[in-house]
Every structure is written in C-alpha cells, then in structure tokens.
Short mmCIF file of C-alpha atoms in Angstrom, two decimals:
data_model
loop_
_atom_site.label_atom_id
_atom_site.label_comp_id
_atom_site.label_asym_id
_atom_site.label_seq_id
_atom_site.Cartn_x
_atom_site.Cartn_y
_atom_site.Cartn_z
CA UNK A 1 214.67 52.09 137.55
CA UNK A 2 212.61 48.83 136.06
CA UNK A 3 210.73 47.13 138.67
CA UNK A 4 213.31 44.94 141.65
CA UNK A 5 211.37 42.43 141.95
CA UNK A 6 211.83 41.51 138.14
CA UNK A 7 215.53 41.84 138.25
CA UNK A 8 215.78 39.92 141.08
CA UNK A 9 213.71 37.01 139.60
CA UNK A 10 215.96 37.19 136.26
CA UNK A 11 219.12 37.29 138.46
CA UNK A 12 218.12 34.19 140.22
CA UNK A 13 216.50 32.28 137.01
CA UNK A 14 220.02 32.84 135.39
CA UNK A 15 222.12 31.79 138.16
CA UNK A 16 220.00 28.75 138.80
CA UNK A 17 219.69 27.31 135.57
CA UNK A 18 223.54 27.93 134.82
CA UNK A 19 224.26 25.76 137.79
CA UNK A 20 221.98 23.06 136.18
CA UNK A 21 223.92 23.40 132.63
CA UNK A 22 227.61 23.04 134.41
CA UNK A 23 226.24 19.87 136.09
CA UNK A 24 226.01 18.26 132.88
CA UNK A 25 229.14 20.35 131.20
CA UNK A 26 231.09 18.86 134.28
CA UNK A 27 229.87 15.31 134.28
CA UNK A 28 232.42 13.01 133.48
CA UNK A 29 229.44 10.93 131.57
CA UNK A 30 228.14 13.69 129.67
CA UNK A 31 229.47 12.15 125.64
CA UNK A 32 230.39 15.44 124.19
CA UNK A 33 231.00 13.46 120.74
CA UNK A 34 227.46 12.98 120.45
CA UNK A 35 226.26 15.19 117.29
CA UNK A 36 224.76 18.52 119.01
CA UNK A 37 221.15 18.19 117.94
CA UNK A 38 220.76 14.37 119.01
CA UNK A 39 218.36 14.38 121.94
CA UNK A 40 220.71 12.60 124.27
CA UNK A 41 223.36 15.14 123.43
CA UNK A 42 225.02 16.93 126.46
CA UNK A 43 223.99 20.40 124.50
CA UNK A 44 220.55 18.70 124.43
CA UNK A 45 219.70 18.11 127.49
CA UNK A 46 221.61 21.31 129.45
CA UNK A 47 219.65 23.20 126.77
CA UNK A 48 216.28 22.00 127.91
CA UNK A 49 217.36 21.36 131.73
CA UNK A 50 218.05 25.18 131.62
CA UNK A 51 215.19 26.37 129.89
CA UNK A 52 212.58 24.00 132.32
CA UNK A 53 214.29 26.12 135.29
CA UNK A 54 214.00 29.38 133.63
CA UNK A 55 210.29 28.89 133.22
CA UNK A 56 210.02 27.87 136.96
CA UNK A 57 211.12 31.54 138.11
CA UNK A 58 209.62 33.48 135.67
CA UNK A 59 205.78 32.00 135.47
CA UNK A 60 205.74 33.63 138.69
CA UNK A 61 205.86 36.95 136.73
CA UNK A 62 202.67 37.94 134.56
CA UNK A 63 204.70 38.23 131.63
CA UNK A 64 204.81 35.85 127.82
CA UNK A 65 208.02 33.98 127.43
CA UNK A 66 209.77 34.56 123.86
CA UNK A 67 212.69 31.52 124.37
CA UNK A 68 214.78 30.12 121.99
CA UNK A 69 213.44 26.88 122.95
CA UNK A 70 209.57 28.11 122.75
CA UNK A 71 210.68 29.57 118.91
CA UNK A 72 207.43 28.05 117.46
CA UNK A 73 205.00 30.66 118.68
CA UNK A 74 203.73 32.24 115.87
CA UNK A 75 203.40 36.40 115.32
CA UNK A 76 199.50 36.23 115.54
CA UNK A 77 199.67 35.14 118.70
CA UNK A 78 202.47 37.15 120.55
CA UNK A 79 202.02 40.52 118.12
CA UNK A 80 200.38 42.18 120.28
CA UNK A 81 202.59 41.48 123.61
CA UNK A 82 203.28 44.71 125.54
CA UNK A 83 206.02 43.17 128.11
CA UNK A 84 207.66 40.12 127.72
CA UNK A 85 210.85 38.19 128.30
CA UNK A 86 213.40 37.21 125.85
CA UNK A 87 215.57 33.93 126.79
CA UNK A 88 218.25 32.17 125.37
CA UNK A 89 218.54 29.26 127.98
CA UNK A 90 222.14 28.49 126.58
CA UNK A 91 223.92 30.80 124.27
CA UNK A 92 227.13 29.19 122.86
CA UNK A 93 226.26 26.56 121.01
CA UNK A 94 230.12 26.17 120.00
CA UNK A 95 231.62 26.94 122.74
CA UNK A 96 229.78 24.68 125.17
CA UNK A 97 230.72 21.46 122.57
CA UNK A 98 234.14 22.84 122.69
CA UNK A 99 234.03 23.08 126.23
CA UNK A 100 236.17 26.49 126.43
CA UNK A 101 233.80 28.04 129.14
CA UNK A 102 232.19 31.09 126.92
CA UNK A 103 228.60 30.29 126.84
CA UNK A 104 226.02 32.03 128.59
CA UNK A 105 222.39 32.05 130.15
CA UNK A 106 220.42 35.41 128.75
CA UNK A 107 217.43 36.67 130.00
CA UNK A 108 215.71 40.03 129.06
CA UNK A 109 212.37 42.09 130.00
CA UNK A 110 211.26 43.99 126.63
CA UNK A 111 208.32 46.41 127.09
CA UNK A 112 207.16 47.68 123.18
CA UNK A 113 209.86 45.98 121.60
CA UNK A 114 212.70 47.72 123.75
CA UNK A 115 214.68 45.78 125.69
CA UNK A 116 214.60 47.30 129.02
CA UNK A 117 216.12 44.67 132.03
CA UNK A 118 219.07 42.19 131.37
CA UNK A 119 221.38 39.28 132.86
CA UNK A 120 223.65 37.61 131.43
CA UNK A 121 225.06 34.97 133.20
CA UNK A 122 228.29 32.95 132.52
CA UNK A 123 228.16 29.35 134.80
CA UNK A 124 232.42 28.67 134.07
CA UNK A 125 233.52 31.61 135.20
CA UNK A 126 230.27 32.40 137.64
CA UNK A 127 230.25 36.19 136.35
CA UNK A 128 227.13 38.15 136.01
CA UNK A 129 226.53 40.68 133.80
CA UNK A 130 222.95 42.63 134.67
CA UNK A 131 221.29 46.20 134.14
CA UNK A 132 218.83 48.66 133.10
CA UNK A 133 218.48 52.06 132.35
CA UNK A 134 217.12 53.44 135.74
CA UNK A 135 219.70 51.15 137.92
CA UNK A 136 222.96 51.37 135.51
CA UNK A 137 224.85 48.15 134.39
CA UNK A 138 227.44 46.14 136.07
CA UNK A 139 229.18 43.31 136.53
CA UNK A 140 229.88 40.77 139.68
CA UNK A 141 232.17 38.13 140.03
CA UNK A 142 231.84 34.66 142.15
CA UNK A 143 228.06 34.49 141.99
CA UNK A 144 226.40 31.44 142.97
CA UNK A 145 223.68 29.73 145.19
CA UNK A 146 221.15 31.52 146.58
CA UNK A 147 221.35 34.92 145.43
CA UNK A 148 219.03 38.52 146.09
CA UNK A 149 219.06 40.97 144.28
CA UNK A 150 220.79 43.42 146.94
CA UNK A 151 223.81 40.83 148.04
CA UNK A 152 224.75 40.99 144.26
CA UNK A 153 224.11 44.43 143.92
CA UNK A 154 226.97 45.01 147.20
CA UNK A 155 229.77 43.24 145.59
CA UNK A 156 229.15 44.16 141.56
CA UNK A 157 231.01 46.64 139.94
CA UNK A 158 229.31 49.38 137.81
CA UNK A 159 230.45 49.53 134.18
CA UNK A 160 231.68 50.63 132.22
CA UNK A 161 235.09 50.68 133.42
CA UNK A 162 237.49 53.30 132.71
CA UNK A 163 239.28 53.26 129.94
CA UNK A 164 243.18 52.68 130.16
CA UNK A 165 244.86 52.24 126.79
CA UNK A 166 245.11 54.61 123.62
CA UNK A 167 244.71 51.73 121.61
CA UNK A 168 240.99 50.76 119.87
CA UNK A 169 239.75 47.47 120.51
CA UNK A 170 237.22 45.51 118.51
CA UNK A 171 235.29 42.05 119.05
CA UNK A 172 235.18 39.84 116.11
CA UNK A 173 236.76 36.57 115.19
CA UNK A 174 240.42 36.67 114.56
CA UNK A 175 240.49 33.63 112.48
CA UNK A 176 236.98 33.79 111.17
CA UNK A 177 236.35 37.50 109.81
CA UNK A 178 233.27 37.82 107.14
CA UNK A 179 234.42 39.99 104.02
CA UNK A 180 232.03 42.73 105.72
CA UNK A 181 233.32 42.58 108.54
CA UNK A 182 237.01 42.64 107.34
CA UNK A 183 235.77 45.87 105.08
CA UNK A 184 234.50 47.83 108.19
CA UNK A 185 237.35 46.63 110.61
CA UNK A 186 239.95 48.34 107.35
CA UNK A 187 237.68 50.95 107.36
CA UNK A 188 238.25 51.73 111.40
CA UNK A 189 241.73 51.33 110.90
CA UNK A 190 241.71 54.44 108.76
CA UNK A 191 240.65 56.46 112.07
CA UNK A 192 242.40 54.56 114.33
CA UNK A 193 246.10 54.72 114.41
CA UNK A 194 246.37 51.35 116.53
CA UNK A 195 243.79 48.72 116.26
CA UNK A 196 243.28 45.18 118.59
CA UNK A 197 240.98 42.40 117.72
CA UNK A 198 239.19 40.80 120.65
CA UNK A 199 237.79 37.12 120.03
CA UNK A 200 235.18 36.06 122.44
CA UNK A 201 232.05 33.61 122.15
CA UNK A 202 228.39 33.75 123.08
CA UNK A 203 226.87 37.20 124.26
CA UNK A 204 229.90 37.89 125.93
CA UNK A 205 230.96 39.95 122.64
CA UNK A 206 228.10 42.42 123.53
CA UNK A 207 229.24 42.42 127.39
CA UNK A 208 232.92 43.49 126.05
CA UNK A 209 231.67 46.36 125.08
CA UNK A 210 229.32 47.18 128.30
CA UNK A 211 232.53 46.31 130.16
CA UNK A 212 234.44 48.90 128.17
CA UNK A 213 237.02 46.51 127.30
CA UNK A 214 235.92 46.86 123.78
CA UNK A 215 235.27 50.04 121.75
CA UNK A 216 232.59 48.29 119.67
CA UNK A 217 231.44 45.49 118.03
CA UNK A 218 230.27 45.29 114.29
CA UNK A 219 228.65 42.22 113.52
CA UNK A 220 227.91 41.02 109.82
CA UNK A 221 226.04 37.35 110.85
CA UNK A 222 223.14 35.75 111.45
CA UNK A 223 222.08 36.57 115.14
CA UNK A 224 218.36 35.81 116.90
CA UNK A 225 216.19 38.10 119.14
CA UNK A 226 217.10 35.97 121.76
CA UNK A 227 220.78 36.08 121.31
CA UNK A 228 220.90 40.17 121.76
CA UNK A 229 218.11 41.11 123.75
CA UNK A 230 219.79 40.88 127.52
CA UNK A 231 223.11 42.14 125.87
CA UNK A 232 221.51 44.94 124.34
CA UNK A 233 219.75 45.76 127.71
CA UNK A 234 223.17 46.04 129.57
CA UNK A 235 224.68 47.58 126.42
CA UNK A 236 221.90 50.32 126.86
CA UNK A 237 222.30 50.75 131.05
CA UNK A 238 226.17 51.56 130.37
CA UNK A 239 225.34 54.30 128.01
CA UNK A 240 226.03 52.00 124.71
CA UNK A 241 224.24 50.93 121.63
CA UNK A 242 223.20 48.35 119.68
CA UNK A 243 222.82 49.93 116.08
CA UNK A 244 221.60 48.95 112.77
CA UNK A 245 224.54 49.49 110.72
CA UNK A 246 223.60 52.93 109.19
CA UNK A 247 223.74 53.80 113.02
CA UNK A 248 219.89 55.33 112.36
CA UNK A 249 218.50 53.27 114.91
CA UNK A 250 218.44 50.36 117.46
CA UNK A 251 217.23 46.85 117.09
CA UNK A 252 213.82 45.94 117.72
CA UNK A 253 211.98 42.80 119.16
CA UNK A 254 209.39 41.19 118.46
CA UNK A 255 209.31 41.18 115.11
CA UNK A 256 207.09 38.81 112.74
CA UNK A 257 210.71 37.46 111.69
CA UNK A 258 212.77 37.16 115.21
CA UNK A 259 216.37 37.28 112.78
CA UNK A 260 217.87 40.12 113.27
CA UNK A 261 219.22 42.69 111.00
CA UNK A 262 223.53 43.33 110.83
CA UNK A 263 224.30 45.67 113.87
CA UNK A 264 227.23 47.66 115.32
CA UNK A 265 228.12 48.22 119.49
CA UNK A 266 229.19 50.76 120.51
#
C-alpha cells in the first residue's frame, strides 16, 4: 500500500477544500450570473480558495504539486519529477455554475508517470472516493469535518460493487455526444443486447466505472491530466484501466503537453 500518511493528507485536504468551496456555493450573496472567468465570480473565488487550502496540506509532504491553478510550471522544471501530486481544486466548471452538485475536488499522487493514489471528494453530497493499488478502492458517504484515514476507512464500502443487472451501462452525455462517441456506442450495441447511457459531470464519470455502476466510459474529447489522475488511481485500485482508445496502454502523466489523448475507462 502507498504510504498511509500521504493518503491521509490527501483525504484531509480534499474534504477541507470541499467545505471551503461549499461555503461559497451556498452563500446567498454569491452571484452565479457573473462571467465564469471574472476574478470576482463564485467559480474563480472557489477555485482559488480550494487551491490554497490543498497547497497548505500538501506543503507538509516532500512532493511538488502539478495543479490546474499552477499550470504555468514549465516542462524543463518538472520533467524529472519522479513523485508528484496532481490536483484539480475544482473539477466540473459547468456543474458548479449550473448548481447541479456534480463537481469535485481531485487529488492524486503519481510515481514515474503513473497515478498510484487518488482521492475525489464531492462537496455537495459529502461523498468521498479514494484508493490505491495496495489498499483497494472505496466509497465513503457523509464525510465532513475533522477526519483521519482510519475513521474514513471504517465506514467505507469497497469498490467495485457487485453488478446486479445484465444491462450494459455506458457513461456519456445523452444530449451532446460527439460523433466519435456515437460511433463507439453504436459498435457496442452490436455486442450487447441492451445499453443504457449514464450522464454525469466532472470526474464522477470515472468514479461510476470504478464503483461498478457503469461498465465503461469512452472519452472522445479534451481532458487535462488533473481531470483524470485521481480517478485513474481509484479506477486502477478497483481493477479498472484508463486505456488509450486502441487499448494498447494506459494514460501517462507529466507529459510535456498536459492534454490527455482520448481514452476509454473499463
């Protein structure tokens, strides 16, 4: 199992950052009509306070941080990083602005280009996903306040959950599917008698596969490394993979270009 201390730090950081985001999200004075990139928008304020909160926790570890808020770190500075955190302080911009609750805090620890530890916290539902290869993957409900690794683990459920139906579930958008995704799902329909589409926001799409609710998630659209790293680690701990679309290998991290290629989670 990955160092328990690192996992505990990531758990605490994600929950505390999520609580800070929730204060802004639930503040009756927050104006969600403000343009999303404006410095005084609720989204921007929440993003920055989450980033600062997570940095406070992770600064106690020995590893550098690659974050969406700190994306300006040049490749020559980070190319030799062997161990590093990958953070998305607030994943799910559209979901945050729509106020549908499907946004997350994502924290991963990567070693030699592979995410080995992942934590995803859903502030609105207070749901926590976490895992690494040695420990496994877990979901814990109603998580808030002061926590420890042991207190969370005691009330967690191991993932994936047993499959209870023959129906084949695919994560995607019901209304805005790309042509590549439509083509991919049409091919799946030739293999499976009944397919249903699950629509989710942010990194929760990967969590649906790790949890066993969905069978796969094809992503034929742009994502960045911080969008997928935490979910990737959790999926791996649940026995799933984030494959390149030709199924030859999994996604790699700390690339010179931080944009991910298209991928399939299954």
